[in-house]
Amino acid sequence: YHYVPPGIRCVAYNNQSNRLAVSRTDGTVEIYNLSANYFQEKFFPGHESRSTEALCWAEGQRLFSAGLNGEILEYDLQTLNIKYALDASGGPIWSLAASPSGSQLLVGCEDGSVKLFEVTPDKIQFARNFDRQKSRILSLSWHPAGTHIAAGSIDYISVFDVKSGSTLRKMIVDRQHLGMTKSKCIVWGVAFLSDGTVISVDSVGKVQLWDSATGTLVKSHLIANADVQSIAVADQEDSFVVGTAEGTVFHFQLVSVTSNSSEKQWVRTKPFQHHTHDVRTVAHSPTALISGGTDTHLVIRPLMEKVEVKNYDAALRKITFPHRRLVSCSKRRQLLLFQFAHHLELWRLGSTAATGKNGDTLPLSKNADHLLHLKTKGPENIICSCISPCGSWIAYSTASRFFLYRLKYVRDNISLQRVSKMPAFLRSALHILFSEDSTKLFVASNQGSLHIIQLLEGSFKHLHSFQPQSGTVEAMCLLAVSPDGNWLAASGTSAGVHVYNLNHLKLHCTVPAYSFPVTALAIAPNTNNLVIAHSDQQVFEFSIPDKQYTEWSRTVQKQGFHQLWLQRDTPITHISFHPKRPMHILLHDAYMFCIIDKSLPLPNDKAVLYNPLPPKDESDVFLRRTTHAFKISKIYKPLLFMDLLDERTLVAVERPLDDIIAQLPPPIKKKKFGT
């Protein structure tokens, strides 16, 4: 599965909700809830014509972006679609900044114009233009009082008065770099402090501090041999962070000149090298430095002096893969469907006739076959996709259309027939699921409704739609259907899980609310117990027939999970069950695969949760099998998908990070000592 996540272009931190918006190079925008164990709770699919260059939060938790197509977009965080797109009439947009109050937006354009927009309850309204500059406006920053603006351009920084819109100062930046004069100096980022200081970062590797009242240079720090591309300042204005094209993040702090002195100066205190490529964007939360760039990693680096309790929240986080499934499986035909931004790939798994002892890698007697490469039409990214358990249907959705295909297998050939006239209400589906017998299709809509489609030979019939509860429009993003086809569980973008009776087509019950979002759902065969994983690594088991938590789940909550289990970085993305072993729950995240055996006691914090060493002998194997309920394997990583194919076979899809790095453009070459 040659999946390469798109690079990160912008990040925007919202202090009120403790959420982080991340835009990627393909136009995708993701929302991370930092309070919910850094879970990616929402995402807006990308679009080929949307190159997002700037991202910001405005009044009332509203999210805006702008890009090189010249449009300003507002995102609807409830239904997960774009509210509207407004042309700013200034050519490509390079920068966007919300006023300190959040009631105004500033836009910096290719034609040198700086435009002011008022944020109204429904939309944004153009207010006026500021004095036009000679070259594009690449960066913008408001004074914390909202009275002045700093704008970074090519070769100079302008300071504007907000009331009149006129230019007050122009500060010319130095093109000198290591004794050589460059043809131009691009001011990639500016930050306006409340004392009138303007901090700029530029393409000659400098961080410069300017006095905006006099237009003079106060201090210059040469920190890189390449561009310094981004800057973010803490709310208290006692520290700021910058990112360079060499992959280094530098932390600057305001410290006293001497121990007794009240005079303070900016000092470069810590360099961090968590990226291999350009750091295109940085953010500064009250307790952490956040950075992202071309190497696709989102890095959250906690500041130890700001973290009150030295627990797992003080550990470095590196987020690379989406917190949702991009692979689906047809168990009956042993097929895997891989989802990419603009196409789907269908593969038949290889097989082996060889045998061997435990731990051997067996040679393939039949190689994996690439059966199908299905391209989408149009510029929109695929949101979700699924293949039916029988392998005869493939469904996928984009923001404006829903596609359903019928597959027929004749010996080694495959034929594809598209089902026409799919209803318009299926578009923008966030999750697609087939019933176990492949006769029904369940579609979770971004408007909060759930649609049930009956599949006929080459056609379909719309059976029913479950509408959202009165007064709520919340996107449904996770589905689970029981193997007997009687129950459907659905989870929304908040923490609620609803269970529907598919025989009587009505709401059966709602699982008691929990404060952390759901990351995976599954319904067990025979017992119809619903297993729910949350982003804080808690796992619950809820009996659907009894409408209450099971005895095992109550025992788990009373005793609590092992400390190391709760400290895992990545959320559980898939849960499944063994058909012949009702006491087993199979689940995985990006770095481990686990079988929970409910018949065994739970481990306490003193027990060894995971032993990486191979067992010494048969007695050691028996001891590990019977000591406690958690059987963990970390052989496969990063693990994008894992599921049971049959009673004796598991399929695992891993994506090594080295393979992703190999497909990226080469990083800036740095000379190492002694080479």
XYZ file of C-alpha atoms in Angstrom:
675
model
C 0.000 0.000 0.000
C 2.042 2.922 -1.319
C 0.225 5.555 0.718
C 2.039 8.869 1.237
C 0.292 11.427 3.488
C 0.224 14.934 1.971
C 2.641 17.470 3.484
C 1.473 19.983 6.108
C 1.070 23.567 4.898
C -0.524 25.484 7.823
C -1.478 24.959 11.460
C -3.759 27.205 13.543
C -4.207 26.740 17.298
C -7.440 27.750 19.070
C -6.838 28.519 22.738
C -10.521 28.579 23.743
C -11.352 25.064 22.586
C -7.775 23.653 22.745
C -8.128 22.468 19.147
C -5.641 22.522 16.317
C -6.567 23.011 12.658
C -4.080 21.556 10.150
C -4.194 22.121 6.384
C -2.309 19.895 3.968
C -0.882 20.429 0.503
C -3.820 18.683 -1.213
C -6.376 21.043 0.406
C -7.413 18.647 3.196
C -8.116 20.353 6.546
C -8.004 18.312 9.788
C -9.162 19.243 13.298
C -7.269 17.739 16.265
C -8.709 17.836 19.772
C -5.643 18.278 21.985
C -7.726 17.698 25.144
C -8.861 14.306 23.799
C -5.406 12.729 23.574
C -4.562 14.601 20.326
C -7.308 12.792 18.397
C -8.111 13.815 14.813
C -11.842 14.229 15.381
C -12.845 15.928 12.100
C -11.558 16.410 8.582
C -12.581 18.236 5.399
C -11.591 16.423 2.185
C -9.096 18.018 -0.204
C -9.674 19.457 -3.672
C -7.187 19.762 -6.557
C -7.912 23.465 -7.145
C -7.635 24.429 -3.451
C -4.073 25.150 -2.400
C -4.473 26.312 1.190
C -1.809 28.924 2.010
C -3.323 30.333 5.216
C -5.595 29.155 8.005
C -7.040 31.002 11.021
C -9.701 30.860 13.734
C -12.054 33.813 14.178
C -14.818 34.843 16.580
C -17.030 32.071 17.927
C -14.847 29.060 16.982
C -15.151 29.782 13.260
C -12.479 28.451 10.919
C -11.352 30.221 7.727
C -8.789 29.401 5.060
C -7.473 31.080 1.935
C -5.294 29.964 -0.937
C -3.839 30.503 -4.374
C -7.224 30.245 -6.112
C -8.038 33.670 -4.596
C -10.947 32.458 -2.443
C -11.647 32.697 1.279
C -13.432 29.593 2.627
C -15.375 29.130 5.847
C -15.766 25.592 7.229
C -18.913 24.250 8.885
C -17.615 22.311 11.901
C -21.000 20.637 12.513
C -21.762 19.135 9.098
C -18.097 18.959 7.980
C -18.570 20.753 4.673
C -17.606 24.150 3.269
C -20.146 26.865 4.150
C -19.182 29.183 1.306
C -16.285 30.404 -0.835
C -15.793 34.149 -1.374
C -13.508 35.626 -4.033
C -11.313 38.344 -2.496
C -10.668 39.953 -5.932
C -6.940 40.370 -5.354
C -5.509 37.350 -7.154
C -3.901 34.460 -5.224
C -4.074 34.886 -1.425
C -0.832 34.313 0.499
C -1.771 35.305 4.050
C -4.771 35.537 6.363
C -5.016 36.845 9.932
C -7.910 37.364 12.365
C -7.990 40.435 14.608
C -7.364 39.920 18.366
C -11.134 40.232 18.989
C -11.851 37.793 16.124
C -14.400 40.162 14.511
C -12.241 41.143 11.507
C -10.162 39.271 8.928
C -7.149 40.565 7.020
C -6.150 39.112 3.664
C -2.798 39.593 1.900
C -2.918 39.171 -1.881
C -0.634 38.601 -4.879
C -1.341 42.096 -6.286
C 0.063 43.793 -3.152
C -3.346 44.634 -1.670
C -4.284 44.157 1.985
C -8.048 43.739 2.379
C -10.117 44.023 5.555
C -13.268 41.896 6.009
C -15.862 42.118 8.803
C -16.936 38.764 10.293
C -20.770 38.782 10.389
C -22.895 35.985 11.984
C -23.591 34.285 8.631
C -20.747 35.334 6.359
C -17.845 37.773 5.966
C -18.311 41.216 4.453
C -15.653 43.223 2.579
C -14.918 46.466 4.485
C -12.028 48.262 2.731
C -8.590 48.125 1.119
C -5.382 49.323 2.786
C -2.636 51.145 0.856
C -1.490 48.870 -1.962
C 2.129 47.670 -1.856
C 4.483 46.974 -4.769
C 4.760 43.183 -4.264
C 2.747 40.286 -2.850
C 1.854 40.230 0.857
C 3.304 36.972 2.211
C 2.633 37.415 5.936
C 0.369 39.452 8.222
C 0.163 40.089 11.957
C -2.127 42.258 14.118
C -0.958 44.352 17.060
C -2.589 42.779 20.177
C -4.563 46.023 20.689
C -5.951 45.765 17.137
C -4.731 49.256 16.154
C -1.836 48.441 13.819
C -0.827 45.745 11.339
C 2.541 44.438 10.160
C 2.767 42.983 6.644
C 5.736 41.052 5.281
C 6.490 41.361 1.583
C 9.530 40.907 -0.699
C 12.470 43.007 0.581
C 10.448 45.044 3.101
C 7.962 45.062 6.002
C 5.080 47.563 6.097
C 3.272 48.843 9.190
C -0.339 50.006 8.653
C -2.752 52.024 10.760
C -6.014 50.042 10.940
C -8.315 53.080 11.260
C -7.036 54.954 8.196
C -5.585 52.015 6.249
C -2.480 54.066 5.426
C 1.156 52.928 5.567
C 3.011 54.348 8.593
C 6.433 52.688 8.199
C 8.460 50.673 5.734
C 11.365 48.624 7.059
C 13.809 47.432 4.358
C 15.281 44.003 5.173
C 18.913 43.112 4.534
C 19.652 40.798 1.586
C 23.127 39.914 2.903
C 23.689 36.245 3.632
C 27.147 35.048 4.769
C 28.833 37.931 2.919
C 26.835 37.414 -0.294
C 23.987 39.624 -1.479
C 20.934 37.680 -2.596
C 18.696 38.948 -5.414
C 15.724 39.271 -3.065
C 14.749 38.664 0.546
C 11.300 37.160 1.155
C 9.718 37.960 4.532
C 7.990 34.626 5.229
C 6.552 35.556 8.612
C 5.930 38.538 10.899
C 4.727 38.836 14.502
C 3.590 42.095 16.165
C 4.154 42.324 19.938
C 2.228 44.608 22.320
C 5.339 46.768 23.049
C 5.523 47.707 19.348
C 8.267 45.215 18.436
C 7.882 43.472 15.074
C 9.656 40.114 14.677
C 10.347 38.979 11.103
C 11.681 35.741 9.609
C 13.051 35.694 6.075
C 14.621 33.743 3.234
C 18.227 34.633 4.155
C 18.000 32.674 7.418
C 17.501 35.596 9.815
C 15.174 36.340 12.718
C 15.046 40.123 13.116
C 13.494 42.384 15.749
C 12.297 45.840 14.645
C 11.016 48.910 16.479
C 7.786 49.722 14.625
C 7.627 53.296 16.022
C 10.956 54.345 14.451
C 11.311 51.672 11.776
C 14.787 50.700 12.996
C 16.391 47.264 13.365
C 16.952 46.397 17.049
C 18.477 42.912 16.860
C 19.281 40.310 14.216
C 19.825 36.567 14.731
C 21.292 34.509 11.879
C 19.999 31.010 12.660
C 20.080 29.044 9.394
C 21.806 28.699 6.031
C 18.376 28.387 4.426
C 14.954 30.051 4.711
C 13.285 30.629 8.061
C 9.709 29.929 6.961
C 7.403 30.367 9.923
C 6.946 32.058 13.310
C 4.450 31.831 16.187
C 4.386 33.767 19.482
C 3.020 32.655 22.873
C -0.011 34.552 24.228
C 2.073 35.870 27.163
C 4.704 37.121 24.660
C 7.502 35.578 26.738
C 8.551 33.098 24.031
C 8.252 32.432 20.321
C 9.076 29.586 17.946
C 10.421 29.606 14.372
C 10.783 26.819 11.783
C 13.497 26.568 9.119
C 13.852 24.889 5.716
C 16.555 22.646 7.240
C 13.948 20.919 9.422
C 15.010 22.630 12.661
C 12.635 24.358 15.083
C 14.188 27.076 17.293
C 12.693 28.279 20.563
C 13.374 31.890 21.645
C 12.659 33.116 25.185
C 12.585 36.513 26.856
C 15.084 36.290 29.734
C 16.601 38.781 32.184
C 20.036 40.136 31.218
C 21.334 39.521 34.755
C 19.748 37.808 37.732
C 18.720 41.059 39.466
C 18.000 43.123 36.355
C 14.528 44.065 35.135
C 15.932 44.503 31.610
C 15.115 41.552 29.365
C 16.293 40.349 25.971
C 15.347 37.656 23.456
C 17.654 34.629 23.606
C 17.662 31.517 21.417
C 17.327 28.753 24.005
C 16.477 25.413 22.392
C 16.853 23.903 18.906
C 14.699 20.853 18.054
C 15.375 18.583 15.064
C 12.198 16.501 14.768
C 11.743 17.023 11.013
C 13.801 15.865 8.035
C 12.421 18.480 5.580
C 11.117 22.073 5.555
C 9.139 23.207 8.604
C 6.450 25.123 6.712
C 4.380 26.145 9.728
C 4.558 26.440 13.525
C 2.132 27.203 16.373
C 2.630 27.965 20.065
C 0.097 26.612 22.576
C 0.363 27.507 26.306
C 2.252 24.263 27.014
C 3.747 23.092 23.704
C 5.453 23.948 20.423
C 3.627 22.597 17.373
C 5.263 22.193 13.961
C 4.555 20.616 10.593
C 6.011 20.556 7.101
C 6.966 18.666 3.970
C 7.853 15.423 5.800
C 4.102 15.007 6.663
C 4.647 14.703 10.460
C 2.680 16.854 12.881
C 5.022 17.275 15.865
C 3.765 18.444 19.281
C 6.685 19.174 21.597
C 5.601 19.921 25.214
C 7.605 22.575 27.076
C 8.657 20.905 30.316
C 8.697 24.177 32.292
C 5.049 24.838 31.278
C 3.664 21.358 32.006
C 2.416 21.246 35.601
C 2.284 17.464 36.095
C 5.165 15.412 34.711
C 2.940 12.692 33.261
C 2.514 11.293 29.764
C 1.155 14.633 28.487
C 4.749 15.853 28.771
C 5.922 13.386 26.090
C 6.664 14.275 22.478
C 3.877 13.408 19.997
C 4.471 12.721 16.311
C 1.284 12.244 14.263
C 1.763 10.893 10.729
C -1.269 8.841 9.680
C -4.990 9.717 9.650
C -6.956 8.473 12.658
C -9.388 6.653 10.365
C -9.319 3.537 8.199
C -8.144 3.777 4.570
C -8.190 0.014 3.907
C -11.178 -2.335 3.676
C -11.258 -6.102 3.250
C -13.332 -8.739 1.500
C -12.795 -11.839 3.635
C -14.584 -14.274 1.335
C -12.449 -13.478 -1.721
C -9.332 -12.402 0.243
C -9.261 -8.931 -1.344
C -7.985 -5.621 0.006
C -9.236 -2.215 -1.185
C -6.719 0.620 -0.734
C -7.946 4.216 -0.685
C -5.843 7.081 -2.124
C -6.789 10.725 -2.694
C -7.955 10.271 -6.312
C -8.074 6.528 -6.938
C -8.763 3.122 -5.399
C -6.662 -0.029 -5.788
C -8.020 -3.560 -5.446
C -5.547 -6.341 -4.635
C -5.953 -10.086 -4.239
C -3.745 -11.461 -1.488
C -0.995 -13.944 -2.298
C -0.919 -17.436 -0.825
C 1.621 -20.047 0.238
C 1.681 -23.823 0.155
C 4.780 -24.053 2.380
C 4.794 -24.906 6.086
C 7.232 -23.939 8.804
C 7.760 -23.470 12.511
C 6.619 -20.524 14.612
C 8.211 -17.229 13.488
C 9.222 -18.369 9.969
C 8.507 -16.198 6.939
C 7.072 -18.510 4.293
C 7.729 -18.112 0.541
C 4.750 -17.186 -1.665
C 3.514 -19.869 -4.039
C 1.183 -17.302 -5.624
C 1.951 -13.561 -5.691
C -0.513 -10.806 -4.816
C -2.519 -9.631 -7.860
C -3.327 -5.998 -8.622
C -6.867 -6.510 -9.949
C -8.213 -2.976 -10.332
C -7.125 0.673 -10.473
C -10.273 2.809 -10.197
C -9.761 6.542 -10.860
C -12.193 9.243 -9.770
C -13.447 11.932 -12.133
C -13.146 15.559 -11.091
C -10.910 17.438 -8.658
C -12.420 16.223 -5.355
C -10.653 13.829 -2.995
C -12.243 10.537 -1.979
C -13.703 10.833 1.540
C -14.351 7.152 2.282
C -14.623 3.803 0.518
C -15.559 0.191 1.212
C -15.632 -3.233 -0.451
C -18.394 -5.710 0.412
C -17.530 -8.925 2.327
C -18.404 -10.977 -0.776
C -16.126 -8.807 -2.964
C -18.898 -8.032 -5.487
C -19.524 -4.365 -4.609
C -17.307 -1.293 -4.219
C -18.691 2.011 -2.940
C -16.962 5.353 -2.431
C -17.946 8.965 -1.849
C -16.641 12.450 -2.659
C -18.010 15.788 -1.466
C -20.517 16.038 -4.320
C -21.118 12.463 -5.567
C -21.607 8.866 -4.412
C -20.382 5.953 -6.551
C -21.420 2.285 -6.429
C -19.858 -0.412 -8.641
C -20.794 -4.040 -9.221
C -17.833 -6.409 -9.738
C -17.993 -9.742 -11.555
C -15.173 -12.296 -11.543
C -14.815 -14.667 -14.495
C -11.764 -16.897 -13.920
C -8.851 -14.416 -13.809
C -10.781 -11.550 -15.444
C -12.767 -8.884 -13.638
C -15.619 -6.793 -15.056
C -16.882 -3.536 -13.557
C -20.355 -2.076 -13.906
C -21.282 1.291 -12.413
C -24.707 1.582 -10.797
C -26.289 4.732 -12.212
C -28.683 7.296 -10.706
C -27.434 7.101 -7.123
C -29.523 9.493 -4.974
C -28.031 12.940 -4.290
C -28.536 12.642 -0.510
C -25.776 9.979 -0.344
C -23.018 12.463 -1.283
C -20.510 13.660 1.329
C -20.774 10.296 3.104
C -18.332 10.011 6.003
C -18.520 6.230 6.449
C -19.767 3.409 4.200
C -20.434 -0.118 5.446
C -21.880 -3.300 3.945
C -23.886 -5.892 5.884
C -22.210 -9.235 6.562
C -24.269 -10.944 3.816
C -23.545 -8.058 1.345
C -27.276 -7.423 0.721
C -27.454 -4.018 2.387
C -25.372 -0.855 2.254
C -25.250 1.604 5.176
C -24.205 5.201 4.508
C -23.416 7.772 7.248
C -24.133 11.298 6.065
C -22.454 14.547 7.077
C -25.967 15.925 7.819
C -26.448 13.433 10.670
C -28.727 10.984 8.851
C -28.108 7.262 8.196
C -29.293 5.707 4.940
C -30.020 2.015 4.296
C -29.782 0.812 0.689
C -30.817 -2.681 -0.439
C -28.484 -4.090 -3.103
C -30.062 -5.948 -6.005
C -28.387 -7.508 -9.045
C -26.784 -4.424 -10.664
C -29.241 -1.975 -9.046
C -30.431 -0.762 -5.630
C -33.472 0.199 -3.583
C -33.578 2.867 -0.860
C -35.086 1.160 2.208
C -34.969 3.751 5.000
C -33.231 6.816 6.436
C -32.690 7.409 10.154
C -32.864 11.159 10.741
C -30.794 12.926 13.441
C -32.369 13.638 16.814
C -34.507 16.770 16.796
C -32.586 20.023 16.821
C -29.165 18.434 16.131
C -27.244 18.345 12.884
C -24.141 16.361 13.703
C -22.088 14.445 11.173
C -22.106 10.670 11.732
C -18.618 9.339 11.177
C -18.416 5.722 12.435
C -20.710 2.747 11.792
C -20.869 -0.866 12.974
C -23.374 -3.532 11.952
C -24.026 -6.801 13.784
C -23.120 -10.032 11.914
C -26.770 -11.172 12.087
C -27.869 -7.919 10.413
C -30.300 -6.913 13.189
C -28.440 -3.970 14.759
C -26.637 -0.858 13.529
C -24.470 1.318 15.815
C -23.496 4.851 14.783
C -21.238 7.414 16.402
C -21.142 11.151 15.739
C -18.348 13.711 15.906
C -19.139 14.255 19.593
C -19.087 11.323 21.998
C -22.610 9.872 21.523
C -23.321 6.353 20.164
C -26.822 5.414 18.927
C -28.011 1.848 18.322
C -30.761 1.196 15.758
C -32.979 -1.867 15.319
C -32.828 -2.793 11.616
C -35.835 -5.142 11.759
C -38.234 -2.508 13.121
C -36.259 0.446 11.627
C -36.240 2.512 14.810
C -33.822 3.816 17.458
C -33.244 1.059 20.018
C -31.125 2.887 22.601
C -28.349 5.405 23.163
C -25.130 4.400 24.918
C -24.473 6.580 28.020
C -22.512 9.681 27.028
C -18.746 9.708 27.537
C -16.565 12.800 27.395
C -13.988 11.498 24.869
C -14.690 10.865 21.160
C -15.176 7.350 19.782
C -12.305 5.996 17.635
C -13.632 2.495 16.769
C -16.846 0.456 17.059
C -17.752 -3.206 16.508
C -20.622 -5.565 17.379
C -19.710 -9.093 18.506
C -21.344 -12.146 16.870
C -23.925 -14.159 18.875
C -23.926 -11.951 22.000
C -24.520 -8.646 20.106
C -22.256 -6.843 22.560
C -21.083 -3.469 21.246
C -17.374 -2.792 21.909
C -16.437 0.900 21.865
C -12.905 2.369 21.956
C -12.405 6.023 22.930
C -9.521 8.393 22.301
C -8.386 8.261 25.962
C -7.734 4.497 25.345
C -10.735 3.335 27.392
C -12.614 0.323 25.991
C -16.261 -0.317 26.910
C -18.514 -3.310 26.220
C -22.233 -2.540 25.994
C -24.926 -5.218 25.729
C -27.379 -4.127 23.014
C -30.211 -6.550 23.986
C -29.923 -5.602 27.708
C -29.307 -1.859 27.011
C -26.539 -1.724 29.630
C -22.798 -2.237 30.117
C -21.732 -5.868 30.495
C -20.384 -7.329 33.723
C -16.867 -7.504 32.203
C -17.014 -3.820 31.247
C -18.084 -2.839 34.768
C -15.208 -4.883 36.232
C -12.743 -3.143 33.883
C -14.001 0.310 34.885
C -13.812 -0.594 38.571
C -10.242 -1.871 38.393
C -8.982 0.414 35.587
C -6.656 -0.266 32.665
C -2.896 -0.706 32.985
C -1.016 2.598 33.104
C 1.049 1.745 30.001
C -2.140 0.946 28.062
C -3.558 4.410 28.809
C -0.279 6.091 27.819
C -0.316 4.875 24.196
C 0.058 7.540 21.506
C -2.264 6.401 18.756
C -6.007 5.636 18.894
C -7.520 2.193 18.290
C -8.832 2.287 14.697
C -10.271 -1.217 14.284
C -11.984 -3.841 16.464
C -12.934 -7.376 15.377
C -13.824 -10.755 16.871
C -12.858 -14.393 16.441
C -15.920 -16.416 15.323
C -14.958 -19.487 17.414
C -13.547 -17.689 20.466
C -16.317 -15.517 21.972
C -14.107 -14.348 24.875
C -11.555 -12.679 22.548
C -11.592 -9.047 21.373
C -9.073 -8.211 18.609
C -8.003 -4.593 18.193
C -5.113 -2.512 16.907
C -3.649 0.976 16.743
C -0.732 2.167 14.589
C 1.947 0.532 16.777
C 0.444 -2.609 18.296
C -1.988 -5.453 17.737
C -3.790 -6.771 20.811
C -6.052 -9.671 21.771
C -8.038 -9.093 24.964
C -9.074 -12.383 26.555
C -12.056 -11.616 28.790
C -11.768 -14.959 30.590
C -8.437 -13.962 32.188
C -7.853 -11.440 35.009
C -6.903 -7.856 34.191
C -3.274 -6.789 34.779
C -2.522 -4.355 37.581
C 0.074 -1.575 37.182
C 2.846 -3.782 38.622
C 2.316 -6.537 36.032
C 4.307 -6.628 32.782
C 1.796 -5.513 30.127
C 4.026 -6.252 27.129
C 7.218 -8.324 27.076
C 9.330 -7.650 23.943
C 11.685 -10.574 24.627
C 10.957 -13.935 22.939
C 9.714 -16.684 25.311
C 12.488 -18.886 26.776
C 10.648 -22.214 26.761
C 7.214 -23.867 26.710
C 6.502 -23.015 30.346
C 7.241 -19.323 29.625
C 4.803 -19.446 26.666
C 2.094 -20.969 28.897
C 2.769 -18.381 31.629
C 2.409 -15.487 29.189
C -0.811 -16.947 27.778
C -2.482 -17.270 31.172
C -1.073 -14.415 33.296
C -3.495 -11.660 32.259
C -6.036 -10.661 29.602
C -3.836 -8.517 27.310
C -1.813 -10.260 24.552
C 0.130 -7.587 22.643
C 2.292 -7.831 19.513
C 4.429 -4.951 18.209
C 5.993 -6.766 15.243
C 4.080 -4.810 12.610
C 4.372 -1.023 12.539
C 3.171 1.438 11.528
C 0.030 -0.661 11.223
C -2.683 0.817 8.995
C -5.024 -2.185 8.971
C -5.376 -5.597 10.576
C -8.272 -8.051 10.482
C -9.169 -11.740 10.575
C -9.561 -13.338 7.145
C -10.697 -16.684 8.559
C -10.351 -18.638 11.808
C -6.617 -19.206 11.344
C -5.461 -16.214 9.269
C -4.843 -12.541 9.983
C -4.014 -9.914 7.363
C -1.859 -6.920 8.358
C -1.109 -3.826 6.249
C 1.893 -1.832 7.444
C 3.476 1.317 5.990
C 7.119 1.804 7.043
C 8.070 5.453 7.550
C 11.308 4.979 5.591
C 9.264 4.178 2.479
C 7.321 7.423 2.869
C 10.489 9.501 3.378
C 12.011 7.872 0.245
C 9.115 9.215 -1.857
C 9.497 12.819 -0.633
C 11.695 15.406 -2.405
C 15.302 15.375 -1.090
C 15.945 17.552 1.985
C 18.466 20.407 2.086
C 21.938 18.887 2.202
C 23.800 19.795 5.376
C 27.521 19.224 5.717
C 28.360 16.973 8.638
C 31.590 17.212 10.573
C 34.263 14.800 9.346
C 32.652 14.066 5.960
